[in-house]
CSV table of C-alpha atoms in Angstrom, one decimal:
chain,number,residue,atom,x,y,z
A,92,UNK,CA,0.3,-5.6,13.2
A,93,UNK,CA,3.8,-6.2,11.4
A,94,UNK,CA,3.7,-9.7,12.5
A,95,UNK,CA,0.1,-10.3,11.1
A,96,UNK,CA,1.1,-8.8,7.8
A,97,UNK,CA,4.3,-11.0,7.6
A,98,UNK,CA,1.9,-14.0,8.2
A,99,UNK,CA,-0.5,-12.8,5.6
A,100,UNK,CA,2.3,-12.5,3.0
A,101,UNK,CA,3.5,-16.0,3.7
A,102,UNK,CA,0.1,-17.7,3.7
A,103,UNK,CA,-1.1,-15.9,0.5
A,104,UNK,CA,2.0,-16.8,-1.4
A,105,UNK,CA,1.8,-20.4,-0.2
A,106,UNK,CA,-2.0,-20.7,-1.1
A,107,UNK,CA,-2.8,-21.6,2.5
A,108,UNK,CA,-5.9,-20.2,4.4
A,109,UNK,CA,-5.0,-17.2,6.6
A,110,UNK,CA,-3.8,-18.3,9.9
A,111,UNK,CA,-4.6,-15.8,12.7
A,112,UNK,CA,-2.0,-16.2,15.5
A,113,UNK,CA,-3.3,-16.7,19.0
A,114,UNK,CA,-2.4,-13.7,21.1
A,115,UNK,CA,-0.9,-14.4,24.6
A,116,UNK,CA,-1.8,-12.3,27.6
A,117,UNK,CA,1.8,-11.0,27.6
A,118,UNK,CA,1.5,-9.7,24.0
A,119,UNK,CA,-1.9,-8.1,24.7
A,120,UNK,CA,-0.4,-6.2,27.6
A,121,UNK,CA,2.5,-5.2,25.5
A,122,UNK,CA,0.1,-3.9,22.8
A,123,UNK,CA,-1.9,-2.0,25.3
A,124,UNK,CA,1.2,-0.3,26.8
A,125,UNK,CA,2.4,0.6,23.4
A,126,UNK,CA,-0.9,2.1,22.4
A,127,UNK,CA,-1.2,4.1,25.8
A,128,UNK,CA,2.3,5.4,25.5
A,129,UNK,CA,1.7,6.4,21.8
A,130,UNK,CA,-1.6,8.3,22.8
A,131,UNK,CA,0.3,9.9,25.7
A,132,UNK,CA,3.1,11.3,23.6
A,133,UNK,CA,0.5,12.7,21.2
A,134,UNK,CA,-1.4,14.4,24.0
A,135,UNK,CA,1.9,15.9,25.4
A,136,UNK,CA,3.0,17.1,21.8
A,137,UNK,CA,-0.4,18.7,21.4
A,138,UNK,CA,-0.2,20.3,24.8
A,139,UNK,CA,3.1,21.8,23.7
A,140,UNK,CA,1.6,23.3,20.6
A,141,UNK,CA,-1.0,25.1,22.7
A,142,UNK,CA,1.7,26.3,25.1
A,143,UNK,CA,3.8,27.8,22.3
A,144,UNK,CA,0.8,29.1,20.1
A,145,UNK,CA,2.7,32.3,19.4
A,146,UNK,CA,5.6,30.6,17.7
A,147,UNK,CA,4.8,29.4,14.2
A,148,UNK,CA,8.1,27.7,13.7
A,149,UNK,CA,7.7,25.8,16.9
A,150,UNK,CA,4.2,24.8,16.1
A,151,UNK,CA,5.4,23.5,12.6
A,152,UNK,CA,8.2,21.5,14.3
A,153,UNK,CA,5.5,19.7,16.3
A,154,UNK,CA,3.2,19.2,13.4
A,155,UNK,CA,6.0,17.3,11.5
A,156,UNK,CA,5.7,14.7,14.2
A,157,UNK,CA,1.8,14.9,14.8
A,158,UNK,CA,0.7,14.0,11.3
A,159,UNK,CA,2.8,10.9,10.8
A,160,UNK,CA,1.7,9.9,14.3
A,161,UNK,CA,-1.9,10.4,13.4
A,162,UNK,CA,-1.5,8.5,10.2
A,163,UNK,CA,-0.2,5.4,12.2
A,164,UNK,CA,-2.9,5.7,14.8
A,165,UNK,CA,-5.6,6.0,12.2
A,166,UNK,CA,-4.4,2.9,10.5
A,167,UNK,CA,-4.3,1.0,13.7
A,168,UNK,CA,-7.9,2.1,14.8
A,169,UNK,CA,-9.6,1.8,11.4
A,170,UNK,CA,-8.0,-1.7,10.8
A,171,UNK,CA,-9.6,-2.9,14.1
A,172,UNK,CA,-13.1,-1.8,12.7
A,173,UNK,CA,-12.3,-3.4,9.4
A,174,UNK,CA,-11.0,-6.7,10.8
A,175,UNK,CA,-13.9,-8.8,9.5
A,176,UNK,CA,-13.7,-7.4,5.9
A,177,UNK,CA,-9.9,-7.7,5.9
A,178,UNK,CA,-10.1,-11.4,7.0
A,179,UNK,CA,-12.7,-12.0,4.3
A,180,UNK,CA,-10.4,-10.5,1.7
A,181,UNK,CA,-7.4,-12.5,2.9
A,182,UNK,CA,-9.4,-15.8,2.6
A,183,UNK,CA,-10.1,-14.8,-1.0
A,184,UNK,CA,-6.5,-14.0,-1.6
A,185,UNK,CA,-5.3,-17.3,-0.1
A,186,UNK,CA,-7.7,-19.2,-2.5
A,187,UNK,CA,-5.7,-18.3,-5.6
A,188,UNK,CA,-3.2,-20.7,-7.1
A,189,UNK,CA,0.5,-19.8,-7.6
A,190,UNK,CA,1.9,-22.7,-9.6
A,191,UNK,CA,2.9,-20.3,-12.4
A,192,UNK,CA,4.9,-18.3,-9.9
A,193,UNK,CA,6.5,-21.3,-8.4
A,194,UNK,CA,7.6,-22.9,-11.7
A,195,UNK,CA,8.9,-19.8,-13.4
A,196,UNK,CA,12.7,-19.8,-13.6
A,197,UNK,CA,13.2,-16.6,-15.5
A,198,UNK,CA,11.3,-13.2,-15.6
A,199,UNK,CA,8.5,-13.0,-18.0
A,200,UNK,CA,7.4,-9.5,-19.3
A,201,UNK,CA,3.7,-10.7,-19.3
A,202,UNK,CA,3.9,-11.2,-15.6
A,203,UNK,CA,5.5,-7.9,-14.4
A,204,UNK,CA,3.2,-7.6,-11.3
A,205,UNK,CA,3.7,-11.3,-10.5
A,206,UNK,CA,7.5,-10.7,-10.4
A,207,UNK,CA,7.0,-8.0,-7.9
A,208,UNK,CA,5.3,-10.1,-5.3
A,209,UNK,CA,8.5,-11.5,-3.9
A,210,UNK,CA,10.2,-8.0,-3.8
A,211,UNK,CA,7.6,-6.2,-1.7
A,212,UNK,CA,8.6,-7.4,1.8
A,213,UNK,CA,12.4,-6.7,1.3
A,214,UNK,CA,11.6,-3.4,-0.2
A,215,UNK,CA,9.4,-2.4,2.7
A,216,UNK,CA,12.1,-3.4,5.2
A,217,UNK,CA,14.7,-1.3,3.3
A,218,UNK,CA,12.4,1.7,3.2
A,219,UNK,CA,11.6,1.3,6.9
A,220,UNK,CA,15.3,1.0,7.9
A,221,UNK,CA,16.2,4.1,5.8
A,222,UNK,CA,13.5,6.4,7.3
A,223,UNK,CA,13.9,5.1,10.9
A,224,UNK,CA,17.7,5.4,10.5
A,225,UNK,CA,17.2,9.1,9.4
A,226,UNK,CA,15.0,9.7,12.4
A,227,UNK,CA,17.6,8.2,14.8
A,228,UNK,CA,20.3,10.4,13.2
A,229,UNK,CA,18.0,13.5,13.6
A,230,UNK,CA,17.3,12.7,17.3
A,231,UNK,CA,21.1,12.1,17.9
A,232,UNK,CA,22.0,15.5,16.5
A,233,UNK,CA,19.1,17.2,18.2
A,234,UNK,CA,20.0,15.9,21.6
A,235,UNK,CA,23.8,16.3,21.0
A,236,UNK,CA,23.6,19.8,19.6
A,237,UNK,CA,20.8,21.2,21.7
A,238,UNK,CA,21.1,23.4,24.8
A,239,UNK,CA,19.5,22.7,28.3
A,240,UNK,CA,18.7,19.0,27.7
A,241,UNK,CA,16.1,19.3,24.9
A,242,UNK,CA,13.7,16.4,24.5
A,243,UNK,CA,13.9,14.2,21.3
A,244,UNK,CA,10.3,15.6,20.4
A,245,UNK,CA,8.9,18.8,21.7
A,246,UNK,CA,6.4,18.0,24.5
A,247,UNK,CA,4.8,19.4,27.6
A,248,UNK,CA,4.4,17.0,30.6
A,249,UNK,CA,3.7,19.7,33.2
A,250,UNK,CA,7.1,18.8,35.0
A,251,UNK,CA,10.6,19.7,34.8
A,252,UNK,CA,11.8,17.0,32.4
A,253,UNK,CA,15.5,18.2,32.2
A,254,UNK,CA,16.4,16.4,35.4
A,255,UNK,CA,17.4,12.7,35.7
A,256,UNK,CA,15.9,10.1,35.6
A,257,UNK,CA,12.8,11.9,34.3
A,258,UNK,CA,14.7,13.1,31.2
A,259,UNK,CA,15.8,9.7,30.2
A,260,UNK,CA,12.4,8.1,30.9
A,261,UNK,CA,10.6,10.8,28.7
A,262,UNK,CA,13.2,10.3,25.9
A,263,UNK,CA,12.8,6.6,26.1
A,264,UNK,CA,9.0,6.9,25.9
A,265,UNK,CA,9.3,9.0,22.8
A,266,UNK,CA,11.7,6.6,21.2
A,267,UNK,CA,9.3,3.8,22.0
A,268,UNK,CA,6.5,5.7,20.3
A,269,UNK,CA,8.6,6.1,17.2
A,270,UNK,CA,9.6,2.5,17.1
A,271,UNK,CA,6.0,1.5,17.2
A,272,UNK,CA,4.6,4.0,14.8
A,273,UNK,CA,7.3,3.8,12.0
A,274,UNK,CA,6.5,0.1,11.3
A,275,UNK,CA,2.7,0.7,11.3
A,276,UNK,CA,3.2,3.7,9.1
A,277,UNK,CA,5.0,1.6,6.3
A,278,UNK,CA,3.5,-1.8,6.9
A,279,UNK,CA,0.0,-1.0,6.2
A,280,UNK,CA,1.2,0.5,2.9
A,281,UNK,CA,3.2,-2.8,2.3
A,282,UNK,CA,-0.1,-4.9,3.0
A,283,UNK,CA,-2.1,-2.7,0.6
A,284,UNK,CA,0.6,-3.0,-2.1
A,285,UNK,CA,0.9,-6.8,-1.6
A,286,UNK,CA,-2.9,-7.3,-1.9
A,287,UNK,CA,-3.3,-5.1,-4.9
A,288,UNK,CA,-0.3,-6.9,-6.6
A,289,UNK,CA,-2.0,-10.3,-5.9
A,290,UNK,CA,-5.1,-9.1,-7.8
A,291,UNK,CA,-2.9,-7.6,-10.6
A,292,UNK,CA,-1.0,-11.0,-10.9
A,293,UNK,CA,-4.2,-12.9,-11.2
A,294,UNK,CA,-5.4,-10.6,-13.9
A,295,UNK,CA,-2.0,-11.1,-15.7
A,296,UNK,CA,-2.6,-14.8,-15.4
A,297,UNK,CA,-6.1,-14.5,-16.7
A,298,UNK,CA,-5.0,-12.4,-19.7
A,299,UNK,CA,-2.4,-14.9,-20.7
A,300,UNK,CA,-4.9,-17.8,-20.4
A,301,UNK,CA,-7.4,-16.0,-22.6
A,302,UNK,CA,-4.8,-15.2,-25.2
A,303,UNK,CA,-3.7,-18.8,-25.2
A,304,UNK,CA,-7.2,-20.0,-26.4
A,305,UNK,CA,-6.4,-21.0,-29.9
A,306,UNK,CA,-8.0,-23.2,-32.6
A,307,UNK,CA,-5.2,-25.9,-32.6
A,308,UNK,CA,-5.8,-29.2,-34.0
A,309,UNK,CA,-2.4,-30.6,-32.8
A,310,UNK,CA,-2.4,-30.8,-28.9
A,311,UNK,CA,1.4,-31.0,-28.9
A,312,UNK,CA,1.4,-27.3,-29.7
A,313,UNK,CA,-0.4,-26.2,-26.5
A,314,UNK,CA,1.1,-23.5,-24.7
A,315,UNK,CA,2.9,-24.2,-21.4
A,316,UNK,CA,0.8,-21.5,-19.6
A,317,UNK,CA,-2.5,-23.3,-20.1
A,318,UNK,CA,-4.1,-24.2,-16.8
A,319,UNK,CA,-5.8,-27.4,-18.0
A,320,UNK,CA,-3.8,-30.7,-17.9
A,321,UNK,CA,-3.9,-32.5,-21.3
A,322,UNK,CA,-1.9,-35.5,-20.5
A,323,UNK,CA,-2.7,-38.4,-22.9
A,324,UNK,CA,-3.5,-36.0,-25.7
A,325,UNK,CA,0.0,-34.9,-26.5
A,326,UNK,CA,0.9,-35.2,-30.2
A,327,UNK,CA,-2.7,-36.2,-31.2
A,328,UNK,CA,-4.6,-34.6,-34.1
A,329,UNK,CA,-8.1,-33.5,-32.8
A,330,UNK,CA,-11.1,-33.0,-34.9
A,331,UNK,CA,-12.7,-29.5,-35.1
A,332,UNK,CA,-15.4,-30.6,-32.6
A,333,UNK,CA,-12.7,-31.7,-30.1
A,334,UNK,CA,-10.9,-28.4,-30.6
A,335,UNK,CA,-14.1,-26.4,-29.9
A,336,UNK,CA,-14.9,-28.4,-26.8
A,337,UNK,CA,-11.4,-28.0,-25.5
A,338,UNK,CA,-11.6,-24.1,-26.1
A,339,UNK,CA,-15.0,-24.0,-24.4
A,340,UNK,CA,-13.6,-25.8,-21.4
A,341,UNK,CA,-10.7,-23.4,-21.2
A,342,UNK,CA,-12.9,-20.4,-21.6
A,343,UNK,CA,-15.2,-21.7,-18.8
A,344,UNK,CA,-12.3,-21.9,-16.6
A,345,UNK,CA,-11.3,-18.4,-17.5
A,346,UNK,CA,-14.7,-17.1,-16.7
A,347,UNK,CA,-14.7,-18.8,-13.2
A,348,UNK,CA,-11.3,-17.4,-12.5
A,349,UNK,CA,-12.5,-13.9,-13.7
A,350,UNK,CA,-15.4,-14.0,-11.2
A,351,UNK,CA,-13.1,-15.0,-8.4
A,352,UNK,CA,-10.8,-12.1,-9.2
A,353,UNK,CA,-13.8,-9.6,-9.3
A,354,UNK,CA,-14.9,-11.0,-5.9
A,355,UNK,CA,-11.5,-10.4,-4.5
A,356,UNK,CA,-11.2,-6.8,-6.1
A,357,UNK,CA,-14.6,-5.8,-4.5
A,358,UNK,CA,-13.7,-7.2,-1.2
A,359,UNK,CA,-10.4,-5.2,-1.5
A,360,UNK,CA,-12.4,-2.0,-2.2
A,361,UNK,CA,-14.7,-2.7,0.8
A,362,UNK,CA,-11.9,-3.4,3.2
A,363,UNK,CA,-9.5,-0.6,2.0
A,364,UNK,CA,-11.6,2.4,1.2
A,365,UNK,CA,-12.4,3.6,4.8
A,366,UNK,CA,-8.8,3.3,5.8
A,367,UNK,CA,-7.6,5.1,2.6
A,368,UNK,CA,-10.1,8.0,3.2
A,369,UNK,CA,-8.4,8.9,6.4
A,370,UNK,CA,-4.9,8.1,4.9
A,371,UNK,CA,-5.5,10.4,1.9
A,372,UNK,CA,-6.6,13.3,4.1
A,373,UNK,CA,-3.6,12.9,6.4
A,374,UNK,CA,-1.3,12.6,3.5
A,375,UNK,CA,-2.5,15.8,1.8
A,376,UNK,CA,-2.5,17.7,5.0
A,377,UNK,CA,0.8,16.3,6.2
A,378,UNK,CA,2.5,17.2,2.9
A,379,UNK,CA,1.2,20.7,3.0
A,380,UNK,CA,2.4,21.2,6.6
A,381,UNK,CA,5.7,19.7,5.8
A,382,UNK,CA,6.1,22.1,2.9
A,383,UNK,CA,5.0,25.0,5.2
A,384,UNK,CA,7.5,23.8,7.9
A,385,UNK,CA,10.3,23.7,5.3
A,386,UNK,CA,9.5,27.2,4.2
A,387,UNK,CA,9.3,28.6,7.9
A,388,UNK,CA,12.6,26.8,9.0
A,389,UNK,CA,14.6,27.7,5.7
A,390,UNK,CA,18.2,28.1,6.8
A,391,UNK,CA,17.9,25.7,9.7
A,392,UNK,CA,19.5,22.6,8.2
A,393,UNK,CA,18.3,20.1,10.9
A,394,UNK,CA,14.7,21.3,10.7
A,395,UNK,CA,14.8,21.4,6.9
A,396,UNK,CA,16.0,17.8,6.9
A,397,UNK,CA,13.2,16.6,9.1
A,398,UNK,CA,10.6,18.5,6.9
A,399,UNK,CA,12.0,16.9,3.8
A,400,UNK,CA,12.0,13.4,5.5
A,401,UNK,CA,8.2,13.9,6.6
A,402,UNK,CA,7.3,15.0,3.1
A,403,UNK,CA,9.2,12.1,1.6
A,404,UNK,CA,7.6,9.5,3.8
A,405,UNK,CA,4.1,10.8,2.9
A,406,UNK,CA,5.1,10.9,-0.8
A,407,UNK,CA,6.3,7.2,-0.6
A,408,UNK,CA,2.8,6.2,0.7
A,409,UNK,CA,1.0,8.3,-1.9
A,410,UNK,CA,3.1,6.9,-4.7
A,411,UNK,CA,2.5,3.2,-3.5
A,412,UNK,CA,-1.3,3.7,-3.2
A,413,UNK,CA,-1.8,5.5,-6.5
A,414,UNK,CA,0.6,3.7,-8.8
A,415,UNK,CA,-0.5,0.2,-7.8
A,416,UNK,CA,-4.1,1.4,-7.9
A,417,UNK,CA,-3.7,2.6,-11.5
A,418,UNK,CA,-2.1,-0.7,-12.4
A,419,UNK,CA,-5.0,-2.6,-11.1
A,420,UNK,CA,-7.4,-0.5,-13.2
A,421,UNK,CA,-5.3,-0.8,-16.3
A,422,UNK,CA,-5.1,-4.6,-15.9
A,423,UNK,CA,-8.7,-5.1,-15.1
A,424,UNK,CA,-9.7,-3.3,-18.4
A,425,UNK,CA,-6.9,-5.3,-20.2
A,426,UNK,CA,-9.0,-8.6,-19.7
A,427,UNK,CA,-11.5,-7.2,-22.2
A,428,UNK,CA,-8.8,-6.7,-24.8
A,429,UNK,CA,-7.4,-10.1,-24.1
A,430,UNK,CA,-10.8,-11.7,-24.5
A,431,UNK,CA,-11.3,-9.9,-27.9
A,432,UNK,CA,-7.8,-10.9,-29.0
A,433,UNK,CA,-8.3,-14.7,-28.5
A,434,UNK,CA,-8.9,-17.0,-31.5
A,435,UNK,CA,-12.8,-16.7,-31.6
A,436,UNK,CA,-13.3,-16.3,-35.4
A,437,UNK,CA,-15.1,-19.2,-36.7
A,438,UNK,CA,-16.1,-20.6,-33.3
A,439,UNK,CA,-19.6,-21.8,-32.4
A,440,UNK,CA,-22.2,-19.3,-31.3
A,441,UNK,CA,-22.0,-20.6,-27.6
A,442,UNK,CA,-18.4,-19.8,-27.4
A,443,UNK,CA,-18.9,-16.3,-28.8
A,444,UNK,CA,-21.8,-15.7,-26.3
A,445,UNK,CA,-19.5,-16.7,-23.4
A,446,UNK,CA,-16.8,-14.4,-24.8
A,447,UNK,CA,-19.2,-11.5,-24.9
A,448,UNK,CA,-20.0,-12.1,-21.2
A,449,UNK,CA,-16.3,-11.8,-20.4
A,450,UNK,CA,-16.0,-8.7,-22.4
A,451,UNK,CA,-19.1,-7.0,-20.8
A,452,UNK,CA,-17.9,-7.9,-17.3
A,453,UNK,CA,-14.4,-6.5,-18.0
A,454,UNK,CA,-15.6,-3.3,-19.7
A,455,UNK,CA,-17.0,-2.1,-16.3
A,456,UNK,CA,-14.0,0.1,-15.2
A,457,UNK,CA,-12.8,-0.8,-11.7
A,458,UNK,CA,-11.2,1.9,-9.6
A,459,UNK,CA,-10.0,1.6,-6.0
A,460,UNK,CA,-11.2,4.7,-4.0
A,461,UNK,CA,-10.6,6.4,-0.9
A,462,UNK,CA,-13.9,6.9,1.0
A,463,UNK,CA,-15.8,6.0,-2.3
A,464,UNK,CA,-15.3,9.5,-3.8
A,465,UNK,CA,-11.4,9.9,-4.4
A,466,UNK,CA,-9.9,7.6,-7.1
A,467,UNK,CA,-6.7,6.0,-6.0
A,468,UNK,CA,-5.0,6.7,-9.4
A,469,UNK,CA,-1.8,8.4,-10.8
A,470,UNK,CA,-3.9,11.4,-11.6
A,471,UNK,CA,-4.8,12.0,-8.0
A,472,UNK,CA,-1.1,11.5,-7.1
A,473,UNK,CA,0.0,14.1,-9.6
A,474,UNK,CA,-2.7,16.6,-8.4
A,475,UNK,CA,-1.6,16.3,-4.8
A,476,UNK,CA,2.1,16.7,-5.6
A,477,UNK,CA,1.3,19.7,-7.9
A,478,UNK,CA,-0.8,21.4,-5.2
A,479,UNK,CA,1.8,20.8,-2.4
A,480,UNK,CA,4.7,22.0,-4.6
A,481,UNK,CA,2.8,25.1,-5.8
A,482,UNK,CA,2.0,25.8,-2.0
A,483,UNK,CA,5.7,25.5,-1.1
A,484,UNK,CA,6.7,27.9,-4.0
A,485,UNK,CA,4.2,30.4,-2.9
A,486,UNK,CA,5.3,30.3,0.7
A,487,UNK,CA,9.1,30.6,-0.3
A,488,UNK,CA,8.2,33.7,-2.4
A,489,UNK,CA,6.2,35.2,0.5
A,490,UNK,CA,9.1,34.5,2.9
A,491,UNK,CA,11.6,36.1,0.4
A,492,UNK,CA,9.5,39.1,0.1
A,493,UNK,CA,9.2,39.6,3.9
A,494,UNK,CA,12.9,39.1,4.3
A,495,UNK,CA,13.6,41.6,1.6
A,496,UNK,CA,11.1,44.2,3.2
A,497,UNK,CA,12.9,43.8,6.6
């Protein structure tokens, strides 16, 4: 999946059609083995939960692994069902032009989201390295400080796993599961961010193009951000009729561009909302269990660190989903203001009617959703964080009262 996302990043940025790599038999076998191993580890962790049902702290320790694991498996499973919708969305993304991005030599405040496109991949890699590095440190401390050959993750295999070579094989299997799930956990979020940023960058480009439509009689004053090539007209003074024809042509290009963006945004919603539905449920549940685990293991530095890391990983996902989703909504509505702000006073009635069409289309608020009922917005993010923090504070108070009572 990480390789596919890397290809999608490159193809979309280059404006090429999406290239689906041909999978070899070896790669298919490798994928099947990884998936079976991940499923096996999940089953053994769940069996260990049932075996230690009387120990809440032990159960919470297992749940800190189960929910991120379920999140990665949900992404892998749901994306396989959404493959056709995802490919359609990628084709629409690759059809956009990127000449403004390629020619730009310095940051432009009007293209904030466009400037982020080249930063998404390295930022994802750094976040992945940080969290996976923390996981390796946690496992090293757990194995080094634990008694009686503890496993890197609590699991029940029905065998005595403390003897060699079974002990090493089980730990290697669990490490392989982590090495498989960590990239999936963060890479899908990166793909979502990248595709939403593409839509945002095109909306920024459209907004700039609409604001650049002006009643200029001197073609030498045309803005460098205009999409239409006016070679041969530079320095010429045009008649009002020529000016209105040029403005109408540019507005027609903007309308076509806007329709392409709306098609891409609708495809984005159709491809992403089923996956986001499961993701949001797992994020909310995972953050609550991480908070509960933190409260239950208060005083155990190692377990508290893992709880914080799990909460932080889900928080990064939630922030990425909701912040970029809100930006897409804001920029989509901003097209309406840009259309109203262009130089339309005194133009012919045909131009005004076309402008009303743009304003009407942009006035319909677009919001990405999780399962068609939860808006992917900053408001949702703040509600989730507020609820989980309140839940943590309540648990800490209950724990303090129980400790005082004893």
